[in-house]
CSV table of C-alpha atoms and ligand atoms in Angstrom, one decimal:
chain,number,residue,atom,x,y,z
K,1392,MET,CA,0.0,0.0,0.0
K,1393,ALA,CA,1.1,3.6,-0.5
K,1394,ARG,CA,3.4,5.4,1.8
K,1395,PHE,CA,2.2,8.9,3.0
K,1396,THR,CA,4.3,11.6,4.7
K,1397,ALA,CA,2.8,14.6,6.5
K,1398,ARG,CA,4.3,17.6,8.3
K,1399,ALA,CA,2.6,19.5,11.1
K,1400,LEU,CA,3.6,22.2,13.5
K,1401,ALA,CA,3.4,22.5,17.3
K,1402,ASN,CA,1.1,25.2,18.5
K,1403,VAL,CA,0.9,27.4,21.6
K,1404,ALA,CA,-2.4,28.3,23.2
K,1405,LEU,CA,-3.1,31.9,24.0
K,1406,VAL,CA,-6.4,30.8,25.5
K,1407,LYS,CA,-5.6,27.5,27.2
K,1408,TYR,CA,-7.3,24.1,27.0
K,1409,PHE,CA,-7.0,22.7,30.5
K,1410,GLY,CA,-9.8,20.4,31.5
K,1411,LYS,CA,-11.9,17.8,29.7
K,1412,ARG,CA,-15.6,17.0,29.7
K,1413,ASP,CA,-14.9,13.6,28.1
K,1414,THR,CA,-11.5,12.0,28.6
K,1415,GLU,CA,-12.1,9.2,26.1
K,1416,LEU,CA,-12.9,11.5,23.2
K,1417,ASN,CA,-10.7,14.4,24.4
K,1418,LEU,CA,-13.6,16.8,24.5
K,1419,PRO,CA,-12.7,20.0,26.3
K,1420,ALA,CA,-14.6,21.8,29.0
K,1421,ALA,CA,-14.1,25.1,27.2
K,1422,GLY,CA,-12.8,26.4,23.9
K,1423,SER,CA,-9.2,27.5,23.2
K,1424,LEU,CA,-7.2,29.6,20.8
K,1425,SER,CA,-3.7,29.0,19.5
K,1426,ILE,CA,-1.0,29.9,17.0
K,1427,ALA,CA,1.0,27.4,15.0
K,1428,LEU,CA,4.8,27.6,15.6
K,1429,GLU,CA,7.2,27.5,12.7
K,1430,PRO,CA,9.8,25.8,12.8
K,1431,LEU,CA,8.6,23.4,15.6
K,1432,ALA,CA,7.6,20.6,13.2
K,1433,THR,CA,7.0,16.9,13.2
K,1434,THR,CA,7.3,14.9,10.0
K,1435,THR,CA,5.6,11.5,10.0
K,1436,THR,CA,5.5,8.7,7.4
K,1437,VAL,CA,2.9,5.9,7.5
K,1438,GLU,CA,2.7,2.8,5.4
K,1439,PHE,CA,0.2,-0.1,6.0
K,1440,ASP,CA,1.8,-3.4,5.1
K,1441,GLU,CA,0.1,-6.9,5.0
K,1442,ALA,CA,3.5,-8.5,5.8
K,1443,LEU,CA,3.6,-6.8,9.3
K,1444,PRO,CA,2.4,-8.8,12.3
K,1445,ALA,CA,2.3,-5.7,14.5
K,1446,ASP,CA,2.7,-1.9,14.1
K,1447,ARG,CA,6.3,-0.8,13.9
K,1448,VAL,CA,7.0,2.7,15.2
K,1449,ALA,CA,10.3,4.6,15.0
K,1450,LEU,CA,10.9,7.9,16.7
K,1451,ASP,CA,13.8,10.1,15.5
K,1452,ASP,CA,15.4,7.1,13.7
K,1453,ALA,CA,15.3,4.6,16.6
K,1454,PRO,CA,12.6,2.2,17.8
K,1455,ALA,CA,10.1,4.3,19.8
K,1456,PRO,CA,9.7,3.7,23.6
K,1457,SER,CA,6.9,1.2,24.2
K,1458,GLU,CA,4.5,3.7,25.8
K,1459,PHE,CA,4.9,6.0,22.8
K,1460,ALA,CA,4.5,3.1,20.4
K,1461,ALA,CA,1.3,1.9,22.2
K,1462,ARG,CA,-0.2,5.4,22.0
K,1463,VAL,CA,0.5,5.5,18.3
K,1464,SER,CA,-1.1,2.0,17.8
K,1465,ARG,CA,-4.2,3.0,19.7
K,1466,PHE,CA,-4.5,6.0,17.4
K,1467,LEU,CA,-4.0,3.8,14.3
K,1468,ASP,CA,-6.8,1.6,15.6
K,1469,LEU,CA,-9.2,4.5,15.1
K,1470,VAL,CA,-8.0,5.0,11.5
K,1471,ARG,CA,-8.2,1.2,10.9
K,1472,ASP,CA,-11.8,1.1,12.2
K,1473,ARG,CA,-12.8,3.9,10.0
K,1474,ALA,CA,-11.1,2.5,6.9
K,1475,GLY,CA,-12.3,-1.1,7.6
K,1476,THR,CA,-8.8,-2.6,7.6
K,1477,SER,CA,-6.8,-4.6,10.0
K,1478,LEU,CA,-3.4,-4.1,8.4
K,1479,ARG,CA,-0.6,-3.1,10.6
K,1480,ALA,CA,1.6,-0.1,9.8
K,1481,ARG,CA,5.2,1.1,9.7
K,1482,VAL,CA,5.4,4.6,11.2
K,1483,LYS,CA,8.4,6.8,11.2
K,1484,THR,CA,8.2,10.1,13.0
K,1485,ALA,CA,10.8,12.7,13.6
K,1486,ASN,CA,10.7,16.1,15.3
K,1487,GLU,CA,12.6,18.9,13.6
K,1488,PHE,CA,13.3,20.3,17.1
K,1489,PRO,CA,15.0,18.2,19.7
K,1490,THR,CA,12.5,15.8,21.3
K,1491,ALA,CA,14.2,16.3,24.6
K,1492,ALA,CA,13.9,20.1,24.4
K,1493,GLY,CA,11.0,20.0,26.9
K,1494,LEU,CA,8.5,21.2,24.3
K,1495,ALA,CA,5.3,19.4,23.8
K,1496,SER,CA,5.4,17.4,20.6
K,1497,SER,CA,2.1,15.6,21.0
K,1498,ALA,CA,0.2,18.4,19.0
K,1499,SER,CA,2.5,18.3,16.0
K,1500,GLY,CA,2.9,14.6,16.3
K,1501,PHE,CA,-0.8,13.6,16.3
K,1502,ALA,CA,-1.7,16.2,13.7
K,1503,ALA,CA,1.0,14.7,11.3
K,1504,LEU,CA,0.0,11.2,12.2
K,1505,ALA,CA,-3.7,11.9,11.5
K,1506,VAL,CA,-2.9,13.3,8.0
K,1507,ALA,CA,-0.4,10.6,7.1
K,1508,ALA,CA,-2.3,7.6,8.5
K,1509,SER,CA,-5.7,8.6,7.1
K,1510,GLY,CA,-4.0,9.1,3.7
K,1511,ALA,CA,-2.2,5.8,3.8
K,1512,ALA,CA,-5.4,4.0,4.8
K,1513,GLY,CA,-7.2,5.5,1.7
K,1514,LEU,CA,-9.5,7.7,3.7
K,1515,GLN,CA,-10.4,11.1,2.1
K,1516,LEU,CA,-11.0,13.3,5.1
K,1517,GLY,CA,-11.8,17.0,5.0
K,1518,ASP,CA,-10.1,19.5,7.4
K,1519,SER,CA,-12.9,19.2,10.0
K,1520,GLU,CA,-12.8,15.4,10.1
K,1521,LEU,CA,-9.0,15.5,10.3
K,1522,SER,CA,-9.2,18.0,13.2
K,1523,ALA,CA,-11.6,15.7,15.1
K,1524,LEU,CA,-9.4,12.7,14.4
K,1525,ALA,CA,-6.2,14.4,15.5
K,1526,ARG,CA,-8.0,15.5,18.7
K,1527,ARG,CA,-8.5,11.9,19.7
K,1528,GLY,CA,-4.7,11.5,19.8
K,1529,SER,CA,-4.1,14.7,21.9
K,1530,GLY,CA,-6.6,17.5,22.4
K,1531,SER,CA,-4.3,20.3,21.3
K,1532,ALA,CA,-3.4,18.4,18.1
K,1533,CYS,CA,-6.8,19.4,16.6
K,1534,ARG,CA,-5.5,23.0,16.4
K,1535,SER,CA,-2.4,22.0,14.5
K,1536,ILE,CA,-4.6,20.8,11.5
K,1537,PRO,CA,-5.7,24.2,10.4
K,1538,GLY,CA,-2.6,26.0,11.8
K,1539,GLY,CA,-2.3,29.8,11.6
K,1540,VAL,CA,-4.4,31.3,14.4
K,1541,ALA,CA,-6.9,28.5,15.3
K,1542,VAL,CA,-9.9,28.4,17.5
K,1543,TRP,CA,-11.0,25.0,18.9
K,1544,GLU,CA,-14.7,25.2,19.7
K,1545,ALA,CA,-15.7,23.2,22.8
K,1546,GLY,CA,-18.8,22.0,21.0
K,1547,VAL,CA,-21.8,20.5,22.6
K,1548,ASP,CA,-22.2,17.2,20.8
K,1549,PRO,CA,-21.6,14.1,23.0
K,1550,ASP,CA,-19.8,12.4,20.1
K,1551,GLY,CA,-17.5,15.4,19.5
K,1552,HIS,CA,-18.3,16.1,15.9
K,1553,ASP,CA,-18.5,19.8,16.6
K,1554,SER,CA,-15.4,19.9,18.8
K,1555,ILE,CA,-13.0,20.8,16.1
K,1556,ALA,CA,-10.5,23.6,15.3
K,1557,ARG,CA,-10.8,26.1,12.5
K,1558,ARG,CA,-8.5,28.8,11.3
K,1559,ILE,CA,-9.4,32.4,12.1
K,1560,ALA,CA,-6.4,34.1,10.6
K,1561,ALA,CA,-3.6,33.0,8.2
K,1562,PRO,CA,0.1,33.1,9.2
K,1563,ASP,CA,0.9,36.4,7.4
K,1564,GLU,CA,-2.2,38.2,8.7
K,1565,LEU,CA,-0.7,38.9,12.1
K,1566,ASP,CA,2.5,40.5,13.1
K,1567,LEU,CA,3.4,38.2,16.0
K,1568,ARG,CA,6.4,36.2,17.0
K,1569,VAL,CA,6.9,33.7,19.9
K,1570,VAL,CA,10.2,33.4,21.6
K,1571,VAL,CA,10.6,30.2,23.5
K,1572,GLY,CA,13.0,29.8,26.4
K,1573,ILE,CA,14.1,26.3,27.4
K,1574,ALA,CA,14.2,26.5,31.2
K,1575,ASP,CA,14.5,22.7,31.7
K,1576,ALA,CA,15.0,20.3,28.8
K,1577,GLY,CA,14.1,17.2,31.0
K,1578,PRO,CA,10.9,15.2,30.5
K,1579,LYS,CA,7.7,16.5,32.1
K,1580,PRO,CA,7.2,15.2,35.6
K,1581,LEU,CA,3.4,15.0,35.1
K,1582,GLY,CA,1.6,14.6,31.7
K,1583,SER,CA,-1.1,17.0,30.6
K,1584,THR,CA,-3.9,14.5,30.8
K,1585,THR,CA,-3.0,13.5,34.4
K,1586,SER,CA,-2.6,17.1,35.6
K,1587,MET,CA,-5.8,18.2,33.9
K,1588,GLU,CA,-7.8,15.4,35.5
K,1589,ARG,CA,-6.4,16.2,39.0
K,1590,VAL,CA,-7.3,19.9,38.5
K,1591,ARG,CA,-10.8,19.0,37.4
K,1592,ARG,CA,-11.4,16.7,40.3
K,1593,THR,CA,-9.7,18.6,43.1
K,1594,SER,CA,-9.0,22.2,42.4
K,1595,PRO,CA,-11.6,24.5,44.1
K,1596,TYR,CA,-10.7,27.0,41.3
K,1597,TYR,CA,-11.6,24.7,38.4
K,1598,ARG,CA,-15.1,26.0,37.9
K,1599,ALA,CA,-14.0,29.6,37.9
K,1600,TRP,CA,-11.2,28.7,35.4
K,1601,VAL,CA,-13.6,27.1,33.0
K,1602,GLU,CA,-16.1,29.9,33.2
K,1603,SER,CA,-13.4,32.6,32.7
K,1604,THR,CA,-12.1,30.7,29.7
K,1605,ALA,CA,-15.3,31.1,27.7
K,1606,SER,CA,-15.2,34.9,28.0
K,1607,ASP,CA,-11.4,35.0,27.4
K,1608,LEU,CA,-11.9,33.1,24.1
K,1609,GLU,CA,-14.5,35.7,22.9
K,1610,VAL,CA,-12.1,38.6,23.8
K,1611,ALA,CA,-9.1,36.9,22.2
K,1612,ALA,CA,-10.9,36.1,18.9
K,1613,ALA,CA,-12.2,39.7,18.7
K,1614,ALA,CA,-8.6,40.9,19.4
K,1615,VAL,CA,-7.3,38.8,16.5
K,1616,ALA,CA,-10.0,40.2,14.2
K,1617,ASP,CA,-9.1,43.7,15.2
K,1618,ARG,CA,-5.3,43.1,15.2
K,1619,ASP,CA,-5.3,44.4,18.7
K,1620,TYR,CA,-2.0,42.9,19.9
K,1621,ALA,CA,-2.1,44.5,23.4
K,1622,ARG,CA,-5.6,43.1,24.1
K,1623,LEU,CA,-4.6,39.7,22.8
K,1624,GLY,CA,-1.4,39.7,24.8
K,1625,GLU,CA,-3.3,40.7,28.0
K,1626,VAL,CA,-5.8,37.8,27.5
K,1627,ALA,CA,-2.9,35.3,26.8
K,1628,GLU,CA,-1.2,36.3,30.0
K,1629,ARG,CA,-4.3,36.1,32.1
K,1630,SER,CA,-5.3,32.7,30.6
K,1631,ALA,CA,-1.9,31.3,31.4
K,1632,LEU,CA,-1.9,32.7,34.9
K,1633,GLY,CA,-5.5,31.4,35.5
K,1634,MET,CA,-4.6,27.9,34.3
K,1635,HIS,CA,-1.5,27.8,36.6
K,1636,ALA,CA,-3.5,29.2,39.5
K,1637,ALA,CA,-6.1,26.4,39.1
K,1638,ALA,CA,-3.2,23.9,38.9
K,1639,LEU,CA,-1.5,25.4,42.0
K,1640,ALA,CA,-4.8,25.0,44.0
K,1641,ALA,CA,-5.2,21.3,43.0
K,1642,ARG,CA,-4.7,18.7,45.7
K,1643,PRO,CA,-1.8,18.0,45.8
K,1644,GLY,CA,-0.9,21.3,44.1
K,1645,ILE,CA,0.8,21.2,40.7
K,1646,LEU,CA,3.7,23.6,40.3
K,1647,PHE,CA,4.9,23.6,36.7
K,1648,TRP,CA,7.4,26.5,37.0
K,1649,ASN,CA,10.9,26.6,38.2
K,1650,GLY,CA,12.9,29.7,39.3
K,1651,THR,CA,14.0,30.5,35.8
K,1652,THR,CA,10.3,30.5,34.6
K,1653,VAL,CA,9.4,33.1,37.3
K,1654,ALA,CA,12.5,35.2,36.4
K,1655,ALA,CA,11.4,35.1,32.7
K,1656,LEU,CA,7.9,36.2,33.6
K,1657,ARG,CA,9.3,39.2,35.6
K,1658,CYS,CA,11.7,40.0,32.7
K,1659,ILE,CA,8.8,40.1,30.2
K,1660,ARG,CA,6.8,42.4,32.4
K,1661,GLU,CA,9.9,44.7,32.8
K,1662,LEU,CA,10.4,44.8,29.0
K,1663,ARG,CA,6.7,45.7,28.7
K,1664,ALA,CA,7.0,48.4,31.3
K,1665,ALA,CA,9.9,49.7,29.2
K,1666,GLY,CA,7.7,50.0,26.1
K,1667,HIS,CA,8.1,46.7,24.3
K,1668,GLY,CA,5.0,44.8,23.0
K,1669,VAL,CA,5.6,41.5,24.8
K,1670,TRP,CA,3.4,39.2,26.8
K,1671,PHE,CA,4.0,35.9,28.7
K,1672,THR,CA,2.5,32.5,28.3
K,1673,CYS,CA,3.5,29.1,29.7
K,1674,ASP,CA,2.1,25.5,29.3
K,1675,ALA,CA,2.2,22.4,31.5
K,1676,GLY,CA,5.9,22.7,32.0
K,1677,PRO,CA,8.6,25.3,32.9
K,1678,GLN,CA,9.4,26.8,29.5
K,1679,PRO,CA,8.6,30.5,29.3
K,1680,LYS,CA,7.1,31.6,26.0
K,1681,ALA,CA,7.1,35.3,25.0
K,1682,LEU,CA,4.5,36.6,22.6
K,1683,CYS,CA,5.7,39.7,20.9
K,1684,ARG,CA,5.5,42.0,17.8
K,1685,SER,CA,8.2,41.3,15.2
K,1686,ALA,CA,9.9,44.6,16.0
K,1687,ASP,CA,10.3,43.6,19.6
K,1688,GLU,CA,11.6,40.1,18.9
K,1689,PRO,CA,15.4,40.9,18.9
K,1690,ALA,CA,15.1,42.6,22.3
K,1691,VAL,CA,13.0,39.8,23.8
K,1692,ALA,CA,15.4,37.1,22.5
K,1693,ALA,CA,18.4,39.0,23.8
K,1694,ALA,CA,16.8,39.3,27.2
K,1695,PHE,CA,16.0,35.6,27.3
K,1696,GLU,CA,19.6,34.7,26.2
K,1697,GLN,CA,20.9,36.7,29.2
K,1698,LEU,CA,18.7,35.1,31.8
K,1699,ALA,CA,20.5,32.6,34.0
K,1700,GLY,CA,19.0,29.2,33.6
K,1701,ILE,CA,17.7,29.5,30.0
K,1702,GLU,CA,19.5,26.7,28.2
K,1703,GLN,CA,18.3,27.6,24.7
K,1704,VAL,CA,16.2,30.2,22.9
K,1705,ILE,CA,14.0,29.3,20.0
K,1706,ARG,CA,12.5,32.0,17.8
K,1707,CYS,CA,9.2,31.1,16.2
K,1708,ARG,CA,6.9,32.7,13.7
K,1709,ILE,CA,3.3,31.8,12.9
K,1710,GLY,CA,3.1,28.8,10.6
K,1711,GLY,CA,0.5,27.0,8.5
K,1712,GLY,CA,-1.6,23.9,8.8
K,1713,ALA,CA,-0.7,20.2,8.6
K,1714,THR,CA,0.1,19.1,5.0
K,1715,LEU,CA,0.9,16.0,3.0
K,1716,ILE,CA,4.4,16.4,1.7
K,1717,GLY,CA,4.9,13.0,0.1
W,3254,DP6,C1,-1.3,23.3,28.8
W,3254,DP6,O1,-3.4,18.5,24.3
W,3254,DP6,O2,-1.3,17.8,25.6
W,3254,DP6,O3,-0.6,22.9,26.6
W,3254,DP6,O4,-5.6,16.2,25.3
W,3254,DP6,O5,-4.6,15.2,27.3
W,3254,DP6,O6,-3.3,15.1,25.2
W,3254,DP6,P1,-4.3,15.8,26.0
W,3254,DP6,O7,-3.6,17.2,26.4
W,3254,DP6,P2,-2.7,18.2,25.6
W,3254,DP6,O8,-2.8,19.5,26.5
W,3254,DP6,C2,-2.3,20.7,26.3
W,3254,DP6,C3,-2.4,21.6,27.5
W,3254,DP6,C4,-1.7,22.9,27.4
W,3254,DP6,C5,-2.7,24.0,27.0
W,3254,DP6,C6,-3.1,24.0,25.5
W,3254,DP6,O9,-2.3,23.7,24.6
W,3254,DP6,O10,-4.2,24.5,25.2
């Protein structure tokens, strides 16, 4: 059978997804908004082969760790079900950024896998179907299908058909950059799924977090439409802080940051006070991410490079959606 290769980008949420209403289908408690990050890409090749007794998964040119391979196989089962085949597949996936850089690769990974695997299985899926499929692998992956600036609607359907991401702005429509600081390249101590579930079950702030996210999403989408960077940056910062506040209040509390993260947050606020257009966000890990205008990118990158504890600085621009490249 044919071999299909897809490339997809990681994305960073400016309005965060952090809480599920359905853990099986990865249906979120609230909507979210993200931008796709070029050059943080994953490239994945899938080929179904009747000679294979089991799926064979390679990550960055070596056999993938068993937990990773099992997650890929579970995802392939969804594609096999849909295509009505039981063939096993050869999967080769590689991140263009170091896998150990402490950046989430599940969004780019499952978006690339959804496109490559559905193509290889002979399915002809539209963007909405691909987004819903990628979501099953990892929630945030649904936003990497359209890329650009994407909104993932929470949806109301119990089967998740309306819980998909769509693009609200193309990459060149906004003058925005993301400067990522690596504050700890080690693996995450707690996966997003586990931490989200603990927050949902135990954090007394969870309800307030979900409620505030719905209005933050409206404000952020309007700010994108108006190219109001200051408004968008403000919402991004408060969404990140709100998510971390809900996590801190979980039982036991979850502290994703290290000292370098806090220093970076303060540094960004100082740069802003000095007149730069820059705002802070941070996901379920310690890496600080600065959202800024392109004119401010050199100053932001230089400030991160001088911060003690920052191991690497990666400059990103807004990228496109997941595509077949071969
Ligand atoms: C903090 O999409 O990795 O980055 O659906 O359980 O795979 P699962 O979670 P995942 O969570 C991302 C959480 C976040 C915020 C965001 O990207 O919106």
